[in-house]
C-alpha cells in the first residue's frame, strides 16, 4: 500500500518517518518548500530526539521521500492528513487547511483512497471531510473512505510513543477501512520491527489496545483525552498552591494521591502550567465545541483560568523576593514549553518574558534548543550562549523548562557569578536541600521553602 502524509510538522514527520520505519513506502508532502528543502538536504526543520536518524535511514533505504507539491500525495492509497489546526481568535480550531487538503485530494484522486484524519479535529469533522470529498470529487467510480486515527504522541518522546503506544484508536465507517489501517499498523500491533528507540534490542512490549469506534467517537476520544490531561495538571497546580500555604510538600502529596490506580501517577506535576501546541488549543477548541452544542464546559474553562494564573503567580513570587522588579537583571533558564523539544508555541516562557518586559526588568535567556525560535519571536531579547552566561550578574535566575542539563550545572560556579544568589525553580527541577547548602535563596512550586541565610533572605 502506498502511503502519503500531508503536512510535515511534528505529527506528520514523525508519522511519515515511523510508518517508513515499519517497512511502508511513504511520501511526505508540505506546501512549505523551505521545509521540504531542509528535509531533502538531510536536515530536520524541528528538533525531536531520535527523529533525524529514523528519517535519514529510511530516506537512504528508499522508503521515505518528500515533495513540496501536496498534489503528489493524492497518488497514495492511504493518505494521512497531518496539517495544522491552530486556534482561531474564537478558540475554535481552524479547519481551513483540512478543508483545502480534502478538496485537493478529491480533485486529484484517480483511484479509491483511504483518507485518514490524524490532525486533532473536533467531533463531526469526519462527516464534513466525507462531504467535501464527495462534492469536489471529479472522477466517477473513485471511492473515498474516511477514517479518524488520532495521534497521542508527545513531543520529546514522539518516536517511542508512535512505535510503542498504549492504544491505537481507529474511527471508521466500514470494515475495509479498518482492515487497511490494521495492515498499516500490523508491525506495531504485533510489536515486530527493529526498534530504533531501543537500538534494535527492544524489550518485550505489551501490544497496544486496538480500539475501533465510530469516527465521531474517535475524534471525541482525542479532545477528551487532552482536556482531561489539562484538568489533571490544573488540579495539581491548585493543590500545590494550597500545599505551599500549609507547609506541605506537593511531591509527597501527589505521590500519595497517584498511587491510587483510579487516579494514576501521571500529569500531577505542578509548575508553570501546561503549554505547547496541543493542550492549550485543544482545551479551547473542546470548550467551543461544547458551547456550540449548548453545553457549558465550565470545569475546562476553570482549568484554563488556573493555567493562565501560573505565570502571574510566578512573577508575584519573584516580586516578593526582589521587592522592586524594575531595573533588575534576570536570567531565564529554559524557553521550550517542556524539555527535549525546541517548540515554544504557547510556552509559559512567552507569557513570562512579556510580563517581565513590561515590568522593566533586564532579561538574559538561555535554552539548549529553542534559541533560534525565541529569537524570531522576541528579536530584542538578549540571549545567552549558555546557562552560566544567563546567570552571570543576575539578581535572580528562573528555571522555566525542566532540561536535564540544568540539573547538572555547576551550581557552585553559578552562585559565585550571580549578583544575588536567588533561584526560582518553576519546575521543581532541583533539590531544595542542595540549593540551600550551596547558599542559595531557593523557591520552588508547592514545596516548603527551607530557611535562608540572612544575607540571602527575601527583602519583602
Ligand atoms: C500532548 C499529549 O500528552 C499527547 O498525548 C498528545 O498526543 C499531544 O499533546 C497532541 O495532542 O499532539 P505534548 O503537547 O507533546 O503532548 O506535551 P505533554 O507532555 O502532554 O505536556 C504538555 C504540557 O503540560 C507541557 O507544558 C508540560 O510541561 C505540562 N505538564 C505535563 C505539566 O505541567 N505537568 C505534568 O504533570 C505534565
mmCIF file with all atom_site columns, N, CA and C in Angstrom, residues 132-155:
data_model
loop_
_atom_site.group_PDB
_atom_site.id
_atom_site.type_symbol
_atom_site.label_atom_id
_atom_site.label_alt_id
_atom_site.label_comp_id
_atom_site.label_asym_id
_atom_site.label_entity_id
_atom_site.label_seq_id
_atom_site.pdbx_PDB_ins_code
_atom_site.Cartn_x
_atom_site.Cartn_y
_atom_site.Cartn_z
_atom_site.occupancy
_atom_site.B_iso_or_equiv
_atom_site.pdbx_formal_charge
_atom_site.auth_seq_id
_atom_site.auth_comp_id
_atom_site.auth_asym_id
_atom_site.auth_atom_id
_atom_site.pdbx_PDB_model_num
ATOM 1  N N  . UNK A 1 132 ? -17.028 16.886 1.689   1.00 0.00 ? 132 UNK A N  1
ATOM 2  C CA . UNK A 1 132 ? -16.163 17.659 0.780   1.00 0.00 ? 132 UNK A CA 1
ATOM 3  C C  . UNK A 1 132 ? -15.564 16.733 -0.275  1.00 0.00 ? 132 UNK A C  1
ATOM 4  N N  . UNK A 1 133 ? -15.131 15.558 0.150   1.00 0.00 ? 133 UNK A N  1
ATOM 5  C CA . UNK A 1 133 ? -14.535 14.611 -0.808  1.00 0.00 ? 133 UNK A CA 1
ATOM 6  C C  . UNK A 1 133 ? -15.566 14.228 -1.869  1.00 0.00 ? 133 UNK A C  1
ATOM 7  N N  . UNK A 1 134 ? -16.814 14.064 -1.433  1.00 0.00 ? 134 UNK A N  1
ATOM 8  C CA . UNK A 1 134 ? -17.874 13.695 -2.370  1.00 0.00 ? 134 UNK A CA 1
ATOM 9  C C  . UNK A 1 134 ? -18.208 14.831 -3.321  1.00 0.00 ? 134 UNK A C  1
ATOM 10 N N  . UNK A 1 135 ? -18.303 16.041 -2.776  1.00 0.00 ? 135 UNK A N  1
ATOM 11 C CA . UNK A 1 135 ? -18.736 17.188 -3.594  1.00 0.00 ? 135 UNK A CA 1
ATOM 12 C C  . UNK A 1 135 ? -17.678 17.555 -4.644  1.00 0.00 ? 135 UNK A C  1
ATOM 13 N N  . UNK A 1 136 ? -16.402 17.575 -4.211  1.00 0.00 ? 136 UNK A N  1
ATOM 14 C CA . UNK A 1 136 ? -15.363 18.049 -5.136  1.00 0.00 ? 136 UNK A CA 1
ATOM 15 C C  . UNK A 1 136 ? -14.770 16.935 -5.996  1.00 0.00 ? 136 UNK A C  1
ATOM 16 N N  . UNK A 1 137 ? -15.108 15.674 -5.675  1.00 0.00 ? 137 UNK A N  1
ATOM 17 C CA . UNK A 1 137 ? -14.554 14.554 -6.447  1.00 0.00 ? 137 UNK A CA 1
ATOM 18 C C  . UNK A 1 137 ? -14.923 14.679 -7.921  1.00 0.00 ? 137 UNK A C  1
ATOM 19 N N  . UNK A 1 138 ? -13.930 14.579 -8.786  1.00 0.00 ? 138 UNK A N  1
ATOM 20 C CA . UNK A 1 138 ? -14.162 14.815 -10.219 1.00 0.00 ? 138 UNK A CA 1
ATOM 21 C C  . UNK A 1 138 ? -14.476 13.522 -10.985 1.00 0.00 ? 138 UNK A C  1
ATOM 22 N N  . UNK A 1 139 ? -13.866 12.430 -10.514 1.00 0.00 ? 139 UNK A N  1
ATOM 23 C CA . UNK A 1 139 ? -13.982 11.206 -11.311 1.00 0.00 ? 139 UNK A CA 1
ATOM 24 C C  . UNK A 1 139 ? -15.016 10.266 -10.703 1.00 0.00 ? 139 UNK A C  1
ATOM 25 N N  . UNK A 1 140 ? -15.937 9.848  -11.497 1.00 0.00 ? 140 UNK A N  1
ATOM 26 C CA . UNK A 1 140 ? -16.905 8.875  -11.012 1.00 0.00 ? 140 UNK A CA 1
ATOM 27 C C  . UNK A 1 140 ? -16.195 7.562  -10.717 1.00 0.00 ? 140 UNK A C  1
ATOM 28 N N  . UNK A 1 141 ? -16.730 6.802  -9.823  1.00 0.00 ? 141 UNK A N  1
ATOM 29 C CA . UNK A 1 141 ? -16.147 5.485  -9.541  1.00 0.00 ? 141 UNK A CA 1
ATOM 30 C C  . UNK A 1 141 ? -15.011 5.512  -8.533  1.00 0.00 ? 141 UNK A C  1
ATOM 31 N N  . UNK A 1 142 ? -14.549 6.711  -8.147  1.00 0.00 ? 142 UNK A N  1
ATOM 32 C CA . UNK A 1 142 ? -13.495 6.760  -7.117  1.00 0.00 ? 142 UNK A CA 1
ATOM 33 C C  . UNK A 1 142 ? -14.169 6.812  -5.758  1.00 0.00 ? 142 UNK A C  1
ATOM 34 N N  . UNK A 1 143 ? -13.786 5.897  -4.883  1.00 0.00 ? 143 UNK A N  1
ATOM 35 C CA . UNK A 1 143 ? -14.430 5.829  -3.566  1.00 0.00 ? 143 UNK A CA 1
ATOM 36 C C  . UNK A 1 143 ? -13.482 6.369  -2.486  1.00 0.00 ? 143 UNK A C  1
ATOM 37 N N  . UNK A 1 144 ? -13.994 7.261  -1.664  1.00 0.00 ? 144 UNK A N  1
ATOM 38 C CA . UNK A 1 144 ? -13.194 7.800  -0.560  1.00 0.00 ? 144 UNK A CA 1
ATOM 39 C C  . UNK A 1 144 ? -13.700 7.205  0.741   1.00 0.00 ? 144 UNK A C  1
ATOM 40 N N  . UNK A 1 145 ? -12.788 6.566  1.462   1.00 0.00 ? 145 UNK A N  1
ATOM 41 C CA . UNK A 1 145 ? -13.147 6.084  2.804   1.00 0.00 ? 145 UNK A CA 1
ATOM 42 C C  . UNK A 1 145 ? -12.458 6.999  3.804   1.00 0.00 ? 145 UNK A C  1
ATOM 43 N N  . UNK A 1 146 ? -13.221 7.551  4.715   1.00 0.00 ? 146 UNK A N  1
ATOM 44 C CA . UNK A 1 146 ? -12.638 8.453  5.717   1.00 0.00 ? 146 UNK A CA 1
ATOM 45 C C  . UNK A 1 146 ? -12.453 7.677  7.017   1.00 0.00 ? 146 UNK A C  1
ATOM 46 N N  . UNK A 1 147 ? -11.329 7.917  7.671   1.00 0.00 ? 147 UNK A N  1
ATOM 47 C CA . UNK A 1 147 ? -11.101 7.313  8.995   1.00 0.00 ? 147 UNK A CA 1
ATOM 48 C C  . UNK A 1 147 ? -10.492 8.358  9.908   1.00 0.00 ? 147 UNK A C  1
ATOM 49 N N  . UNK A 1 148 ? -10.770 8.218  11.189  1.00 0.00 ? 148 UNK A N  1
ATOM 50 C CA . UNK A 1 148 ? -10.109 9.073  12.171  1.00 0.00 ? 148 UNK A CA 1
ATOM 51 C C  . UNK A 1 148 ? -9.104  8.207  12.918  1.00 0.00 ? 148 UNK A C  1
ATOM 52 N N  . UNK A 1 149 ? -7.890  8.712  13.013  1.00 0.00 ? 149 UNK A N  1
ATOM 53 C CA . UNK A 1 149 ? -6.842  7.959  13.717  1.00 0.00 ? 149 UNK A CA 1
ATOM 54 C C  . UNK A 1 149 ? -6.030  8.949  14.547  1.00 0.00 ? 149 UNK A C  1
ATOM 55 N N  . UNK A 1 150 ? -6.634  9.418  15.657  1.00 0.00 ? 150 UNK A N  1
ATOM 56 C CA . UNK A 1 150 ? -5.960  10.465 16.439  1.00 0.00 ? 150 UNK A CA 1
ATOM 57 C C  . UNK A 1 150 ? -4.598  9.998  16.930  1.00 0.00 ? 150 UNK A C  1
ATOM 58 N N  . UNK A 1 151 ? -3.689  10.970 17.018  1.00 0.00 ? 151 UNK A N  1
ATOM 59 C CA . UNK A 1 151 ? -2.356  10.601 17.500  1.00 0.00 ? 151 UNK A CA 1
ATOM 60 C C  . UNK A 1 151 ? -2.219  11.027 18.956  1.00 0.00 ? 151 UNK A C  1
ATOM 61 N N  . UNK A 1 152 ? -1.451  10.236 19.701  1.00 0.00 ? 152 UNK A N  1
ATOM 62 C CA . UNK A 1 152 ? -1.276  10.525 21.126  1.00 0.00 ? 152 UNK A CA 1
ATOM 63 C C  . UNK A 1 152 ? 0.195   10.730 21.456  1.00 0.00 ? 152 UNK A C  1
ATOM 64 N N  . UNK A 1 153 ? 0.989   11.059 20.428  1.00 0.00 ? 153 UNK A N  1
ATOM 65 C CA . UNK A 1 153 ? 2.426   11.177 20.720  1.00 0.00 ? 153 UNK A CA 1
ATOM 66 C C  . UNK A 1 153 ? 2.743   12.506 21.385  1.00 0.00 ? 153 UNK A C  1
ATOM 67 N N  . UNK A 1 154 ? 3.763   12.453 22.212  1.00 0.00 ? 154 UNK A N  1
ATOM 68 C CA . UNK A 1 154 ? 4.213   13.642 22.925  1.00 0.00 ? 154 UNK A CA 1
ATOM 69 C C  . UNK A 1 154 ? 5.512   14.119 22.324  1.00 0.00 ? 154 UNK A C  1
ATOM 70 N N  . UNK A 1 155 ? 5.647   15.422 22.180  1.00 0.00 ? 155 UNK A N  1
ATOM 71 C CA . UNK A 1 155 ? 6.915   15.943 21.693  1.00 0.00 ? 155 UNK A CA 1
ATOM 72 C C  . UNK A 1 155 ? 8.001   15.554 22.690  1.00 0.00 ? 155 UNK A C  1
#
